[in-house]
Amino acid sequence: METVRCRVARFASDLASLSARLPPEHINTAPSLSSTPPPPFLYGCCSKVGRACALSVLFFLEAPLTHRTMADPDCDFQTGESGASATYPMQCSALRKNGYVVLKGRPCKIVEMSTSKTGKHGHAKVNLVGIDIFTNKKYEDMCPSTHNMDVPDIKRLDYQLVNISENYMSLMSDNGDVREDLRVPENEVGKEIEAKFEAGEDFLVTVISAMGEECAIATKIKQKRPAVGKKAKRGASWKFTLDLTHPVEARDPGLYQTL
Amino acid sequence: MADHAPSVAMEAVLKPSCDLPEDMPKIKGYDFNQGVDLHAVLKSYLTTGFQASSLGLAIQEINHMIEKRLEPVEAEGNECNESGESPRNSGCTIFLGYTSNLISSGVRESIRYLAEHKMVDVIVTTAGGIEEDLIKCLAHTYLGDFSLPGKELRLRGINRIGNLLVPNDNYCKFEDWLMPILDQMLLEQNTEGTRWTPSKMIHRLGKEINNTESVYYWAYKNNIPVFSPALTDGSLGDMIYFHSYKNPGLVLDIVEDIRKLNSQAVFAKKTGMIILGGGLVKHHIANANLMRNGADFSVYINTGQEFDGSDSGARPDEAISWGKIRTDAKPVKVYADASLVFPLIVAETFALHADKLTAGKKTD
């Protein structure tokens, strides 16, 4: 019959053998969190089909995305206003700084995130501090790391500013649609928009939309692109036509050397 | 010629003494030739000397408290305090205070015995004293060793309290049990206008745990108020903190509690303090007794020393200077670990007079 003392001594030696097996400083490293690799960014492909395939892959990926959607009259992924896709759940431990999360019903960008391990306070918990992307108010929340939190579906779209009338902006999207339902925002971005418009500058307005709300958040210098209505294709400068009616030598005898 | 011892030394060593009075107690320990009679062993402690004598005196002091408690009291209807309970029902209101490590240890069973049979009237403890008792109803605490290395214990997620071990999982179970109760408490606060105080919360937790092994279950059953002004200083506080993010708005009022505790002292006929440990539990009870110009009976059991001027280490004499103990009282301090001596004290005091103490309750 083992005495109390022997049993405790056996436990102490078990502890020592356990530490020999585990890597040192194991406890001080952050818990290994399952991280999904960031989705590939899409800047544009030459082929319309390739772009459509890549866009459809992006559309169904679950991680929070910040991407630019290319306007394409054939597959239009811009409008997705159904309330069902406004947020999706994600495990708290998979959230990252500079990601997005819904805090107190507001879509927020995470500015601080700290995890406290399981201990006297119970299960491991994540402390999140986020800033509302529309109102810039700070929100704080605490969540057990195994619970799910809602992540808002953020869409960023660039529009060209056509006109400002009665404080409402006329914005033209890449495919030619004009919308006039957005006000000039009350902050520095709004002032910047007005100033640039007065100066007659040609620029784009980035509109962020999440959970049924939309707001202009930045201006961007317009990149050199063909006029509205035409698709912007890479390699458009070296477009060539294939003329099969005449032999090659007849067009430019010096250019192509026969082998 | 023989060497005489130096006269200075002789006079110093063989200095004649004056006679001590005859009735001075003589030192005589227990003779095991009489067999092993633990009751007699504890009785002999009084004449054994050092802390054994202090323990013997503490047992005597507590027995005086119990004697006074058993004295019949005329019902004085106009002396009820606000909560409607009259402390004057008892000839001596006994305040029991203990630190949380004692609840983690097996002394919890002795304390539970006192609460079960309503042998004490007021309990004061720290947050750990509440949660450790509730957690023990959900999961066990284990015996370990003081020398177990902290690093390895942390790797296994085991917390050490002295030579006791508490797995982290116990606190997870506590969290899962407590959160719905906090939600319910918040709901009642918002809908029924309940003003929660730490003592009301502990009363509610005792009701919810519904386990006869728990001190606070019996405190709830026997209407013994349990005060813990620093209720947030422990796992309970962590849970309340996290809960305030999910469901904000819970308010705990310590003002109402201090009124209640001080009234228990002020309107009492006589009071006795049994304080195990130092810190908040010691001062809070002593201060409440200050309101009635001092407790009549007092027993401190702690390991504190007074050389640093701390309140935890202060002797009862210091409390007399504050008016927390009556000037004509005979308080006792036992310098000992309560885990060693408190079960022995209960054996010689409360458990000995158990039938008399519980007889009155049965006829109520």
PDB file of N, CA, C and O in Angstrom, chain A residues 4 8 11-12 14-16 18-19 22 25-27 104 116-123 125 127 140-143, chain B residues 131 143-145 148-149 151-156 158-159 165 168 171-172 175-176 234-235 238-239 241-242 245-246:
ATOM      1  N   VAL A   4       1.271   8.161   1.311  1.00  0.00           N
ATOM      2  CA  VAL A   4       1.016   9.477   0.712  1.00  0.00           C
ATOM      3  C   VAL A   4       2.330  10.056   0.199  1.00  0.00           C
ATOM      4  O   VAL A   4       2.424  10.611  -0.896  1.00  0.00           O
ATOM      5  N   VAL A   8       3.304  11.238  -3.711  1.00  0.00           N
ATOM      6  CA  VAL A   8       3.669  12.612  -4.084  1.00  0.00           C
ATOM      7  C   VAL A   8       5.054  12.621  -4.722  1.00  0.00           C
ATOM      8  O   VAL A   8       5.302  13.326  -5.701  1.00  0.00           O
ATOM      9  N   PHE A  11       4.837  11.595  -8.269  1.00  0.00           N
ATOM     10  CA  PHE A  11       4.320  12.694  -9.090  1.00  0.00           C
ATOM     11  C   PHE A  11       5.434  13.676  -9.417  1.00  0.00           C
ATOM     12  O   PHE A  11       5.551  14.156 -10.549  1.00  0.00           O
ATOM     13  N   ALA A  12       6.284  13.967  -8.410  1.00  0.00           N
ATOM     14  CA  ALA A  12       7.363  14.931  -8.625  1.00  0.00           C
ATOM     15  C   ALA A  12       8.329  14.416  -9.681  1.00  0.00           C
ATOM     16  O   ALA A  12       8.804  15.174 -10.532  1.00  0.00           O
ATOM     17  N   ASP A  14       7.559  12.311 -12.084  1.00  0.00           N
ATOM     18  CA  ASP A  14       6.844  12.363 -13.360  1.00  0.00           C
ATOM     19  C   ASP A  14       6.963  13.736 -13.980  1.00  0.00           C
ATOM     20  O   ASP A  14       7.142  13.882 -15.186  1.00  0.00           O
ATOM     21  N   LEU A  15       6.852  14.754 -13.135  1.00  0.00           N
ATOM     22  CA  LEU A  15       6.950  16.135 -13.620  1.00  0.00           C
ATOM     23  C   LEU A  15       8.293  16.367 -14.277  1.00  0.00           C
ATOM     24  O   LEU A  15       8.398  16.968 -15.329  1.00  0.00           O
ATOM     25  N   ALA A  16       9.368  15.884 -13.597  1.00  0.00           N
ATOM     26  CA  ALA A  16      10.724  16.120 -14.099  1.00  0.00           C
ATOM     27  C   ALA A  16      10.903  15.429 -15.445  1.00  0.00           C
ATOM     28  O   ALA A  16      11.485  15.992 -16.369  1.00  0.00           O
ATOM     29  N   LEU A  18       8.609  14.761 -17.609  1.00  0.00           N
ATOM     30  CA  LEU A  18       7.781  15.446 -18.605  1.00  0.00           C
ATOM     31  C   LEU A  18       8.538  16.625 -19.174  1.00  0.00           C
ATOM     32  O   LEU A  18       8.581  16.831 -20.383  1.00  0.00           O
ATOM     33  N   SER A  19       9.187  17.403 -18.302  1.00  0.00           N
ATOM     34  CA  SER A  19       9.868  18.605 -18.799  1.00  0.00           C
ATOM     35  C   SER A  19      11.033  18.235 -19.690  1.00  0.00           C
ATOM     36  O   SER A  19      11.413  18.978 -20.576  1.00  0.00           O
ATOM     37  N   LEU A  22       9.578  17.854 -23.238  1.00  0.00           N
ATOM     38  CA  LEU A  22       9.007  19.014 -23.917  1.00  0.00           C
ATOM     39  C   LEU A  22      10.123  19.983 -24.290  1.00  0.00           C
ATOM     40  O   LEU A  22      11.119  20.071 -23.596  1.00  0.00           O
ATOM     41  N   GLU A  25      11.024  26.543 -22.960  1.00  0.00           N
ATOM     42  CA  GLU A  25      10.299  27.789 -23.212  1.00  0.00           C
ATOM     43  C   GLU A  25       9.034  27.559 -24.017  1.00  0.00           C
ATOM     44  O   GLU A  25       8.541  28.445 -24.663  1.00  0.00           O
ATOM     45  N   HIS A  26       8.545  26.323 -23.913  1.00  0.00           N
ATOM     46  CA  HIS A  26       7.313  26.018 -24.658  1.00  0.00           C
ATOM     47  C   HIS A  26       6.174  26.892 -24.196  1.00  0.00           C
ATOM     48  O   HIS A  26       5.336  27.314 -24.976  1.00  0.00           O
ATOM     49  N   ILE A  27       6.204  27.166 -22.891  1.00  0.00           N
ATOM     50  CA  ILE A  27       5.045  27.844 -22.323  1.00  0.00           C
ATOM     51  C   ILE A  27       5.064  29.319 -22.665  1.00  0.00           C
ATOM     52  O   ILE A  27       4.040  29.985 -22.597  1.00  0.00           O
ATOM     53  N   LYS A 104     -19.644  44.703 -30.648  1.00  0.00           N
ATOM     54  CA  LYS A 104     -20.840  45.413 -30.229  1.00  0.00           C
ATOM     55  C   LYS A 104     -21.699  45.811 -31.431  1.00  0.00           C
ATOM     56  O   LYS A 104     -22.259  46.900 -31.485  1.00  0.00           O
ATOM     57  N   SER A 116      -4.874  35.638 -23.245  1.00  0.00           N
ATOM     58  CA  SER A 116      -4.440  35.160 -21.931  1.00  0.00           C
ATOM     59  C   SER A 116      -4.773  33.681 -21.854  1.00  0.00           C
ATOM     60  O   SER A 116      -5.879  33.261 -22.168  1.00  0.00           O
ATOM     61  N   LYS A 117      -3.780  32.894 -21.427  1.00  0.00           N
ATOM     62  CA  LYS A 117      -3.951  31.451 -21.462  1.00  0.00           C
ATOM     63  C   LYS A 117      -4.903  30.979 -20.379  1.00  0.00           C
ATOM     64  O   LYS A 117      -5.215  31.706 -19.445  1.00  0.00           O
ATOM     65  N   THR A 118      -5.304  29.712 -20.483  1.00  0.00           N
ATOM     66  CA  THR A 118      -6.134  29.089 -19.462  1.00  0.00           C
ATOM     67  C   THR A 118      -5.447  29.222 -18.119  1.00  0.00           C
ATOM     68  O   THR A 118      -4.267  28.956 -17.984  1.00  0.00           O
ATOM     69  N   GLY A 119      -6.187  29.634 -17.148  1.00  0.00           N
ATOM     70  CA  GLY A 119      -5.576  29.820 -15.848  1.00  0.00           C
ATOM     71  C   GLY A 119      -6.649  29.999 -14.812  1.00  0.00           C
ATOM     72  O   GLY A 119      -7.745  29.459 -14.923  1.00  0.00           O
ATOM     73  N   LYS A 120      -6.327  30.798 -13.801  1.00  0.00           N
ATOM     74  CA  LYS A 120      -7.246  31.027 -12.694  1.00  0.00           C
ATOM     75  C   LYS A 120      -8.542  31.657 -13.165  1.00  0.00           C
ATOM     76  O   LYS A 120      -9.558  31.543 -12.519  1.00  0.00           O
ATOM     77  N   HIS A 121      -8.484  32.318 -14.318  1.00  0.00           N
ATOM     78  CA  HIS A 121      -9.682  32.986 -14.792  1.00  0.00           C
ATOM     79  C   HIS A 121     -10.505  32.077 -15.677  1.00  0.00           C
ATOM     80  O   HIS A 121     -11.480  32.486 -16.264  1.00  0.00           O
ATOM     81  N   GLY A 122     -10.107  30.827 -15.800  1.00  0.00           N
ATOM     82  CA  GLY A 122     -10.900  29.922 -16.610  1.00  0.00           C
ATOM     83  C   GLY A 122     -10.250  29.675 -17.963  1.00  0.00           C
ATOM     84  O   GLY A 122      -9.039  29.642 -18.090  1.00  0.00           O
ATOM     85  N   HIS A 123     -11.076  29.553 -19.016  1.00  0.00           N
ATOM     86  CA  HIS A 123     -10.557  29.212 -20.341  1.00  0.00           C
ATOM     87  C   HIS A 123      -9.716  30.343 -20.914  1.00  0.00           C
ATOM     88  O   HIS A 123      -9.814  31.485 -20.477  1.00  0.00           O
ATOM     89  N   LYS A 125      -8.570  33.331 -23.125  1.00  0.00           N
ATOM     90  CA  LYS A 125      -9.432  34.407 -23.602  1.00  0.00           C
ATOM     91  C   LYS A 125      -8.647  35.356 -24.484  1.00  0.00           C
ATOM     92  O   LYS A 125      -7.453  35.547 -24.309  1.00  0.00           O
ATOM     93  N   ASN A 127      -8.499  39.291 -25.829  1.00  0.00           N
ATOM     94  CA  ASN A 127      -8.941  40.664 -25.587  1.00  0.00           C
ATOM     95  C   ASN A 127      -8.750  41.444 -26.878  1.00  0.00           C
ATOM     96  O   ASN A 127      -7.643  41.499 -27.400  1.00  0.00           O
ATOM     97  N   GLU A 140     -14.041  47.740 -27.279  1.00  0.00           N
ATOM     98  CA  GLU A 140     -13.248  46.673 -26.673  1.00  0.00           C
ATOM     99  C   GLU A 140     -14.139  45.468 -26.444  1.00  0.00           C
ATOM    100  O   GLU A 140     -15.306  45.626 -26.120  1.00  0.00           O
ATOM    101  N   ASP A 141     -13.571  44.299 -26.574  1.00  0.00           N
ATOM    102  CA  ASP A 141     -14.369  43.108 -26.272  1.00  0.00           C
ATOM    103  C   ASP A 141     -13.457  41.976 -25.827  1.00  0.00           C
ATOM    104  O   ASP A 141     -12.252  41.973 -26.109  1.00  0.00           O
ATOM    105  N   MET A 142     -14.044  41.050 -25.115  1.00  0.00           N
ATOM    106  CA  MET A 142     -13.291  39.906 -24.615  1.00  0.00           C
ATOM    107  C   MET A 142     -14.043  38.663 -25.042  1.00  0.00           C
ATOM    108  O   MET A 142     -15.270  38.630 -24.971  1.00  0.00           O
ATOM    109  N   CYS A 143     -13.329  37.651 -25.463  1.00  0.00           N
ATOM    110  CA  CYS A 143     -14.012  36.465 -25.980  1.00  0.00           C
ATOM    111  C   CYS A 143     -13.187  35.235 -25.645  1.00  0.00           C
ATOM    112  O   CYS A 143     -11.970  35.259 -25.797  1.00  0.00           O
TER     113      CYS A 143
ATOM    114  N   GLU B 131     -14.507  31.107  -3.649  1.00  0.00           N
ATOM    115  CA  GLU B 131     -14.443  30.301  -4.865  1.00  0.00           C
ATOM    116  C   GLU B 131     -13.803  28.939  -4.644  1.00  0.00           C
ATOM    117  O   GLU B 131     -14.219  27.967  -5.258  1.00  0.00           O
ATOM    118  N   LEU B 143      -3.103  16.762  -3.045  1.00  0.00           N
ATOM    119  CA  LEU B 143      -1.958  17.008  -2.177  1.00  0.00           C
ATOM    120  C   LEU B 143      -0.704  16.938  -3.015  1.00  0.00           C
ATOM    121  O   LEU B 143      -0.486  15.975  -3.742  1.00  0.00           O
ATOM    122  N   GLY B 144       0.152  17.939  -2.915  1.00  0.00           N
ATOM    123  CA  GLY B 144       1.412  17.903  -3.640  1.00  0.00           C
ATOM    124  C   GLY B 144       2.534  18.110  -2.662  1.00  0.00           C
ATOM    125  O   GLY B 144       2.546  17.512  -1.582  1.00  0.00           O
ATOM    126  N   ASP B 145       3.445  19.009  -3.013  1.00  0.00           N
ATOM    127  CA  ASP B 145       4.583  19.258  -2.129  1.00  0.00           C
ATOM    128  C   ASP B 145       5.023  20.702  -2.338  1.00  0.00           C
ATOM    129  O   ASP B 145       4.908  21.235  -3.446  1.00  0.00           O
ATOM    130  N   LEU B 148       7.598  21.236  -5.313  1.00  0.00           N
ATOM    131  CA  LEU B 148       7.357  20.937  -6.733  1.00  0.00           C
ATOM    132  C   LEU B 148       7.720  22.155  -7.577  1.00  0.00           C
ATOM    133  O   LEU B 148       7.322  23.267  -7.269  1.00  0.00           O
ATOM    134  N   PRO B 149       8.497  21.947  -8.637  1.00  0.00           N
ATOM    135  CA  PRO B 149       9.008  23.105  -9.388  1.00  0.00           C
ATOM    136  C   PRO B 149       7.908  23.822 -10.159  1.00  0.00           C
ATOM    137  O   PRO B 149       7.111  23.194 -10.862  1.00  0.00           O
ATOM    138  N   LYS B 151       7.956  25.742 -12.784  1.00  0.00           N
ATOM    139  CA  LYS B 151       8.005  25.714 -14.249  1.00  0.00           C
ATOM    140  C   LYS B 151       7.310  24.470 -14.774  1.00  0.00           C
ATOM    141  O   LYS B 151       6.493  24.522 -15.690  1.00  0.00           O
ATOM    142  N   GLU B 152       7.638  23.324 -14.166  1.00  0.00           N
ATOM    143  CA  GLU B 152       7.031  22.088 -14.658  1.00  0.00           C
ATOM    144  C   GLU B 152       5.544  22.035 -14.381  1.00  0.00           C
ATOM    145  O   GLU B 152       4.774  21.500 -15.160  1.00  0.00           O
ATOM    146  N   LEU B 153       5.151  22.621 -13.253  1.00  0.00           N
ATOM    147  CA  LEU B 153       3.723  22.647 -12.947  1.00  0.00           C
ATOM    148  C   LEU B 153       2.994  23.503 -13.968  1.00  0.00           C
ATOM    149  O   LEU B 153       1.897  23.172 -14.408  1.00  0.00           O
ATOM    150  N   ARG B 154       3.608  24.614 -14.374  1.00  0.00           N
ATOM    151  CA  ARG B 154       2.965  25.492 -15.343  1.00  0.00           C
ATOM    152  C   ARG B 154       2.805  24.783 -16.675  1.00  0.00           C
ATOM    153  O   ARG B 154       1.805  24.948 -17.361  1.00  0.00           O
ATOM    154  N   LEU B 155       3.803  23.972 -17.051  1.00  0.00           N
ATOM    155  CA  LEU B 155       3.696  23.228 -18.303  1.00  0.00           C
ATOM    156  C   LEU B 155       2.499  22.313 -18.304  1.00  0.00           C
ATOM    157  O   LEU B 155       1.884  22.067 -19.329  1.00  0.00           O
ATOM    158  N   ARG B 156       2.180  21.804 -17.112  1.00  0.00           N
ATOM    159  CA  ARG B 156       1.044  20.895 -17.018  1.00  0.00           C
ATOM    160  C   ARG B 156      -0.247  21.636 -16.693  1.00  0.00           C
ATOM    161  O   ARG B 156      -1.285  21.011 -16.540  1.00  0.00           O
ATOM    162  N   ILE B 158      -0.958  23.216 -13.868  1.00  0.00           N
ATOM    163  CA  ILE B 158      -1.375  22.933 -12.490  1.00  0.00           C
ATOM    164  C   ILE B 158      -0.905  24.086 -11.611  1.00  0.00           C
ATOM    165  O   ILE B 158       0.239  24.508 -11.686  1.00  0.00           O
ATOM    166  N   ASN B 159      -1.805  24.570 -10.766  1.00  0.00           N
ATOM    167  CA  ASN B 159      -1.467  25.669  -9.874  1.00  0.00           C
ATOM    168  C   ASN B 159      -1.139  25.102  -8.499  1.00  0.00           C
ATOM    169  O   ASN B 159      -1.744  24.127  -8.060  1.00  0.00           O
ATOM    170  N   LEU B 165      -2.357  21.154  -4.829  1.00  0.00           N
ATOM    171  CA  LEU B 165      -2.330  21.362  -6.277  1.00  0.00           C
ATOM    172  C   LEU B 165      -3.757  21.529  -6.786  1.00  0.00           C
ATOM    173  O   LEU B 165      -4.640  20.736  -6.453  1.00  0.00           O
ATOM    174  N   ASN B 168      -5.766  23.769 -13.578  1.00  0.00           N
ATOM    175  CA  ASN B 168      -6.452  24.883 -14.238  1.00  0.00           C
ATOM    176  C   ASN B 168      -7.866  24.518 -14.643  1.00  0.00           C
ATOM    177  O   ASN B 168      -8.761  25.360 -14.677  1.00  0.00           O
ATOM    178  N   TYR B 171     -10.758  25.611 -12.659  1.00  0.00           N
ATOM    179  CA  TYR B 171     -11.247  26.972 -12.838  1.00  0.00           C
ATOM    180  C   TYR B 171     -12.094  27.088 -14.099  1.00  0.00           C
ATOM    181  O   TYR B 171     -13.024  27.899 -14.149  1.00  0.00           O
ATOM    182  N   CYS B 172     -11.756  26.274 -15.103  1.00  0.00           N
ATOM    183  CA  CYS B 172     -12.601  26.276 -16.302  1.00  0.00           C
ATOM    184  C   CYS B 172     -13.997  25.771 -15.956  1.00  0.00           C
ATOM    185  O   CYS B 172     -15.004  26.335 -16.406  1.00  0.00           O
ATOM    186  N   GLU B 175     -15.814  28.462 -14.216  1.00  0.00           N
ATOM    187  CA  GLU B 175     -16.284  29.492 -15.139  1.00  0.00           C
ATOM    188  C   GLU B 175     -17.561  29.036 -15.820  1.00  0.00           C
ATOM    189  O   GLU B 175     -18.523  29.784 -15.923  1.00  0.00           O
ATOM    190  N   ASP B 176     -17.557  27.780 -16.294  1.00  0.00           N
ATOM    191  CA  ASP B 176     -18.748  27.289 -16.979  1.00  0.00           C
ATOM    192  C   ASP B 176     -19.952  27.268 -16.057  1.00  0.00           C
ATOM    193  O   ASP B 176     -21.080  27.486 -16.500  1.00  0.00           O
ATOM    194  N   GLY B 234      -9.930  37.678  -6.973  1.00  0.00           N
ATOM    195  CA  GLY B 234      -9.730  36.247  -7.100  1.00  0.00           C
ATOM    196  C   GLY B 234     -10.327  35.785  -8.406  1.00  0.00           C
ATOM    197  O   GLY B 234     -10.652  36.597  -9.263  1.00  0.00           O
ATOM    198  N   SER B 235     -10.496  34.504  -8.537  1.00  0.00           N
ATOM    199  CA  SER B 235     -11.065  33.960  -9.769  1.00  0.00           C
ATOM    200  C   SER B 235     -12.470  34.518  -9.998  1.00  0.00           C
ATOM    201  O   SER B 235     -12.863  34.787 -11.134  1.00  0.00           O
ATOM    202  N   ASP B 238     -12.106  37.653 -11.759  1.00  0.00           N
ATOM    203  CA  ASP B 238     -11.778  37.458 -13.169  1.00  0.00           C
ATOM    204  C   ASP B 238     -13.036  37.144 -13.961  1.00  0.00           C
ATOM    205  O   ASP B 238     -13.240  37.644 -15.060  1.00  0.00           O
ATOM    206  N   MET B 239     -13.872  36.289 -13.374  1.00  0.00           N
ATOM    207  CA  MET B 239     -15.105  35.914 -14.077  1.00  0.00           C
ATOM    208  C   MET B 239     -16.021  37.118 -14.241  1.00  0.00           C
ATOM    209  O   MET B 239     -16.634  37.318 -15.288  1.00  0.00           O
ATOM    210  N   TYR B 241     -15.100  40.190 -14.372  1.00  0.00           N
ATOM    211  CA  TYR B 241     -14.447  41.056 -15.363  1.00  0.00           C
ATOM    212  C   TYR B 241     -14.775  40.612 -16.784  1.00  0.00           C
ATOM    213  O   TYR B 241     -15.181  41.412 -17.628  1.00  0.00           O
ATOM    214  N   PHE B 242     -14.618  39.308 -17.061  1.00  0.00           N
ATOM    215  CA  PHE B 242     -14.915  38.834 -18.409  1.00  0.00           C
ATOM    216  C   PHE B 242     -16.394  38.947 -18.710  1.00  0.00           C
ATOM    217  O   PHE B 242     -16.780  39.269 -19.826  1.00  0.00           O
ATOM    218  N   TYR B 245     -17.739  42.172 -20.175  1.00  0.00           N
ATOM    219  CA  TYR B 245     -17.602  42.463 -21.597  1.00  0.00           C
ATOM    220  C   TYR B 245     -18.779  41.923 -22.369  1.00  0.00           C
ATOM    221  O   TYR B 245     -19.318  42.576 -23.251  1.00  0.00           O
ATOM    222  N   LYS B 246     -19.162  40.694 -21.998  1.00  0.00           N
ATOM    223  CA  LYS B 246     -20.252  40.074 -22.739  1.00  0.00           C
ATOM    224  C   LYS B 246     -21.574  40.726 -22.381  1.00  0.00           C
ATOM    225  O   LYS B 246     -22.428  40.957 -23.214  1.00  0.00           O
TER     226      LYS B 246
END
